[in-house]
Amino acid sequence: TISRALICGFIAPLFYVIIFGNGAAIIFTLLYNFSQAENYNIASKLLSFASIIPSLIAEIFLYTIYVFRNKNFKINFKGDYICNIWKIPLLNVDILAAYIESVNFYFHYNDHNMHYLKSYGDYTNKIDDVCIKDYLSISYSICFILFTMFVFFQLF
């Protein structure tokens, strides 16, 4: 939920305001709201496509935080990074968040009428209030930095 709020609620609208203007951000927001309804499968696919670049922006920030915090450059996406960018761009953001907080991330998906559960990470830590508050503060920090850049970009 935090990753979705970061991407779809903040980064994407700011990105679309900068690139295409206010109308594009409003269209993105409407698309997001329609995609939350289960009956609008086309809206979900369009939202996924429209979230690619905003997700990559968030991934740059999260990866930088991961490198400084964990002193490690390697993250195991289990060979799904490129596929996730095109199909489910928010998944890579969630995986990075799990690596930053040193917890496992489990993803449930359905493929050819079979249900699968994929695990990312090799940690034994549990998700607790401290992890959630820490990731929330990281998200707020990213929002603050991007909003500052947005205001600076609008002034000049």
PDB file of N, CA and C in Angstrom, residues 75-116:
ATOM      1  N   ILE A  75      20.868  -7.280  -5.611  1.00  0.00           N
ATOM      2  CA  ILE A  75      19.504  -7.613  -5.209  1.00  0.00           C
ATOM      3  C   ILE A  75      19.036  -8.721  -6.138  1.00  0.00           C
ATOM      4  N   ASN A  76      18.489  -9.780  -5.574  1.00  0.00           N
ATOM      5  CA  ASN A  76      18.065 -10.922  -6.372  1.00  0.00           C
ATOM      6  C   ASN A  76      16.587 -10.789  -6.723  1.00  0.00           C
ATOM      7  N   PHE A  77      16.323 -10.420  -7.970  1.00  0.00           N
ATOM      8  CA  PHE A  77      14.953 -10.336  -8.460  1.00  0.00           C
ATOM      9  C   PHE A  77      14.495 -11.651  -9.071  1.00  0.00           C
ATOM     10  N   LYS A  78      15.294 -12.684  -8.912  1.00  0.00           N
ATOM     11  CA  LYS A  78      14.999 -14.026  -9.423  1.00  0.00           C
ATOM     12  C   LYS A  78      14.748 -14.012 -10.931  1.00  0.00           C
ATOM     13  N   GLY A  79      15.460 -13.144 -11.641  1.00  0.00           N
ATOM     14  CA  GLY A  79      15.363 -13.083 -13.097  1.00  0.00           C
ATOM     15  C   GLY A  79      14.105 -12.435 -13.620  1.00  0.00           C
ATOM     16  N   ASP A  80      13.343 -11.782 -12.753  1.00  0.00           N
ATOM     17  CA  ASP A  80      12.052 -11.219 -13.157  1.00  0.00           C
ATOM     18  C   ASP A  80      12.053  -9.709 -13.297  1.00  0.00           C
ATOM     19  N   TYR A  81      13.184  -9.060 -13.161  1.00  0.00           N
ATOM     20  CA  TYR A  81      13.203  -7.598 -13.131  1.00  0.00           C
ATOM     21  C   TYR A  81      12.626  -6.989 -14.412  1.00  0.00           C
ATOM     22  N   ILE A  82      13.128  -7.400 -15.564  1.00  0.00           N
ATOM     23  CA  ILE A  82      12.664  -6.834 -16.840  1.00  0.00           C
ATOM     24  C   ILE A  82      11.200  -7.188 -17.087  1.00  0.00           C
ATOM     25  N   CYS A  83      10.826  -8.401 -16.800  1.00  0.00           N
ATOM     26  CA  CYS A  83       9.428  -8.825 -16.980  1.00  0.00           C
ATOM     27  C   CYS A  83       8.505  -8.016 -16.073  1.00  0.00           C
ATOM     28  N   ASN A  84       8.945  -7.783 -14.831  1.00  0.00           N
ATOM     29  CA  ASN A  84       8.132  -7.009 -13.895  1.00  0.00           C
ATOM     30  C   ASN A  84       7.979  -5.564 -14.328  1.00  0.00           C
ATOM     31  N   ILE A  85       9.015  -5.002 -14.949  1.00  0.00           N
ATOM     32  CA  ILE A  85       8.918  -3.612 -15.406  1.00  0.00           C
ATOM     33  C   ILE A  85       7.744  -3.454 -16.355  1.00  0.00           C
ATOM     34  N   TRP A  86       7.548  -4.395 -17.233  1.00  0.00           N
ATOM     35  CA  TRP A  86       6.486  -4.281 -18.248  1.00  0.00           C
ATOM     36  C   TRP A  86       5.138  -4.751 -17.749  1.00  0.00           C
ATOM     37  N   LYS A  87       5.104  -5.789 -16.928  1.00  0.00           N
ATOM     38  CA  LYS A  87       3.822  -6.345 -16.491  1.00  0.00           C
ATOM     39  C   LYS A  87       3.311  -5.723 -15.197  1.00  0.00           C
ATOM     40  N   ILE A  88       4.173  -5.684 -14.169  1.00  0.00           N
ATOM     41  CA  ILE A  88       3.770  -5.210 -12.847  1.00  0.00           C
ATOM     42  C   ILE A  88       4.883  -4.317 -12.307  1.00  0.00           C
ATOM     43  N   PRO A  89       4.957  -3.068 -12.737  1.00  0.00           N
ATOM     44  CA  PRO A  89       6.082  -2.223 -12.322  1.00  0.00           C
ATOM     45  C   PRO A  89       6.146  -1.955 -10.817  1.00  0.00           C
ATOM     46  N   LEU A  90       5.031  -2.003 -10.130  1.00  0.00           N
ATOM     47  CA  LEU A  90       5.047  -1.766  -8.685  1.00  0.00           C
ATOM     48  C   LEU A  90       5.673  -2.925  -7.909  1.00  0.00           C
ATOM     49  N   LEU A  91       5.748  -4.092  -8.521  1.00  0.00           N
ATOM     50  CA  LEU A  91       6.330  -5.252  -7.843  1.00  0.00           C
ATOM     51  C   LEU A  91       7.809  -5.033  -7.550  1.00  0.00           C
ATOM     52  N   ASN A  92       8.543  -4.465  -8.494  1.00  0.00           N
ATOM     53  CA  ASN A  92       9.965  -4.205  -8.266  1.00  0.00           C
ATOM     54  C   ASN A  92      10.173  -3.213  -7.124  1.00  0.00           C
ATOM     55  N   VAL A  93       9.275  -2.257  -6.997  1.00  0.00           N
ATOM     56  CA  VAL A  93       9.357  -1.297  -5.895  1.00  0.00           C
ATOM     57  C   VAL A  93       9.133  -2.018  -4.567  1.00  0.00           C
ATOM     58  N   ASP A  94       8.172  -2.912  -4.518  1.00  0.00           N
ATOM     59  CA  ASP A  94       7.919  -3.676  -3.299  1.00  0.00           C
ATOM     60  C   ASP A  94       9.105  -4.568  -2.933  1.00  0.00           C
ATOM     61  N   ILE A  95       9.722  -5.172  -3.938  1.00  0.00           N
ATOM     62  CA  ILE A  95      10.878  -6.035  -3.688  1.00  0.00           C
ATOM     63  C   ILE A  95      12.037  -5.208  -3.132  1.00  0.00           C
ATOM     64  N   LEU A  96      12.285  -4.046  -3.722  1.00  0.00           N
ATOM     65  CA  LEU A  96      13.340  -3.173  -3.209  1.00  0.00           C
ATOM     66  C   LEU A  96      13.041  -2.746  -1.772  1.00  0.00           C
ATOM     67  N   ALA A  97      11.794  -2.437  -1.490  1.00  0.00           N
ATOM     68  CA  ALA A  97      11.417  -2.046  -0.127  1.00  0.00           C
ATOM     69  C   ALA A  97      11.685  -3.182   0.857  1.00  0.00           C
ATOM     70  N   ALA A  98      11.388  -4.398   0.449  1.00  0.00           N
ATOM     71  CA  ALA A  98      11.648  -5.551   1.319  1.00  0.00           C
ATOM     72  C   ALA A  98      13.143  -5.723   1.565  1.00  0.00           C
ATOM     73  N   TYR A  99      13.946  -5.527   0.542  1.00  0.00           N
ATOM     74  CA  TYR A  99      15.395  -5.629   0.724  1.00  0.00           C
ATOM     75  C   TYR A  99      15.924  -4.504   1.618  1.00  0.00           C
ATOM     76  N   ILE A 100      15.378  -3.323   1.496  1.00  0.00           N
ATOM     77  CA  ILE A 100      15.811  -2.217   2.361  1.00  0.00           C
ATOM     78  C   ILE A 100      15.510  -2.540   3.819  1.00  0.00           C
ATOM     79  N   GLU A 101      14.351  -3.107   4.075  1.00  0.00           N
ATOM     80  CA  GLU A 101      13.937  -3.417   5.445  1.00  0.00           C
ATOM     81  C   GLU A 101      14.434  -4.779   5.928  1.00  0.00           C
ATOM     82  N   SER A 102      15.148  -5.516   5.079  1.00  0.00           N
ATOM     83  CA  SER A 102      15.695  -6.838   5.420  1.00  0.00           C
ATOM     84  C   SER A 102      14.609  -7.820   5.842  1.00  0.00           C
ATOM     85  N   VAL A 103      13.538  -7.852   5.074  1.00  0.00           N
ATOM     86  CA  VAL A 103      12.466  -8.822   5.287  1.00  0.00           C
ATOM     87  C   VAL A 103      12.199  -9.537   3.970  1.00  0.00           C
ATOM     88  N   ASN A 104      11.580 -10.677   4.048  1.00  0.00           N
ATOM     89  CA  ASN A 104      11.198 -11.398   2.830  1.00  0.00           C
ATOM     90  C   ASN A 104       9.949 -10.777   2.239  1.00  0.00           C
ATOM     91  N   PHE A 105       9.837 -10.905   0.931  1.00  0.00           N
ATOM     92  CA  PHE A 105       8.642 -10.434   0.235  1.00  0.00           C
ATOM     93  C   PHE A 105       8.061 -11.620  -0.506  1.00  0.00           C
ATOM     94  N   TYR A 106       6.785 -11.889  -0.307  1.00  0.00           N
ATOM     95  CA  TYR A 106       6.112 -12.997  -0.959  1.00  0.00           C
ATOM     96  C   TYR A 106       5.086 -12.440  -1.932  1.00  0.00           C
ATOM     97  N   PHE A 107       5.127 -12.948  -3.149  1.00  0.00           N
ATOM     98  CA  PHE A 107       4.216 -12.471  -4.186  1.00  0.00           C
ATOM     99  C   PHE A 107       3.390 -13.635  -4.696  1.00  0.00           C
ATOM    100  N   HIS A 108       2.085 -13.485  -4.640  1.00  0.00           N
ATOM    101  CA  HIS A 108       1.158 -14.508  -5.127  1.00  0.00           C
ATOM    102  C   HIS A 108       0.666 -14.109  -6.502  1.00  0.00           C
ATOM    103  N   TYR A 109       0.750 -15.029  -7.463  1.00  0.00           N
ATOM    104  CA  TYR A 109       0.241 -14.742  -8.799  1.00  0.00           C
ATOM    105  C   TYR A 109      -0.378 -15.985  -9.400  1.00  0.00           C
ATOM    106  N   ASN A 110      -1.189 -15.764 -10.419  1.00  0.00           N
ATOM    107  CA  ASN A 110      -1.904 -16.825 -11.101  1.00  0.00           C
ATOM    108  C   ASN A 110      -1.432 -16.867 -12.552  1.00  0.00           C
ATOM    109  N   ASP A 111      -0.996 -18.032 -13.015  1.00  0.00           N
ATOM    110  CA  ASP A 111      -0.526 -18.182 -14.389  1.00  0.00           C
ATOM    111  C   ASP A 111      -1.054 -19.494 -14.948  1.00  0.00           C
ATOM    112  N   HIS A 112      -1.812 -19.409 -16.019  1.00  0.00           N
ATOM    113  CA  HIS A 112      -2.399 -20.584 -16.673  1.00  0.00           C
ATOM    114  C   HIS A 112      -3.223 -21.414 -15.686  1.00  0.00           C
ATOM    115  N   ASN A 113      -4.083 -20.736 -14.930  1.00  0.00           N
ATOM    116  CA  ASN A 113      -4.978 -21.355 -13.951  1.00  0.00           C
ATOM    117  C   ASN A 113      -4.237 -22.111 -12.839  1.00  0.00           C
ATOM    118  N   MET A 114      -2.988 -21.757 -12.589  1.00  0.00           N
ATOM    119  CA  MET A 114      -2.221 -22.319 -11.478  1.00  0.00           C
ATOM    120  C   MET A 114      -1.807 -21.162 -10.580  1.00  0.00           C
ATOM    121  N   HIS A 115      -1.851 -21.370  -9.291  1.00  0.00           N
ATOM    122  CA  HIS A 115      -1.456 -20.344  -8.330  1.00  0.00           C
ATOM    123  C   HIS A 115      -0.012 -20.596  -7.898  1.00  0.00           C
ATOM    124  N   TYR A 116       0.757 -19.518  -7.863  1.00  0.00           N
ATOM    125  CA  TYR A 116       2.160 -19.607  -7.487  1.00  0.00           C
ATOM    126  C   TYR A 116       2.454 -18.602  -6.390  1.00  0.00           C
TER     127      TYR A 116
END
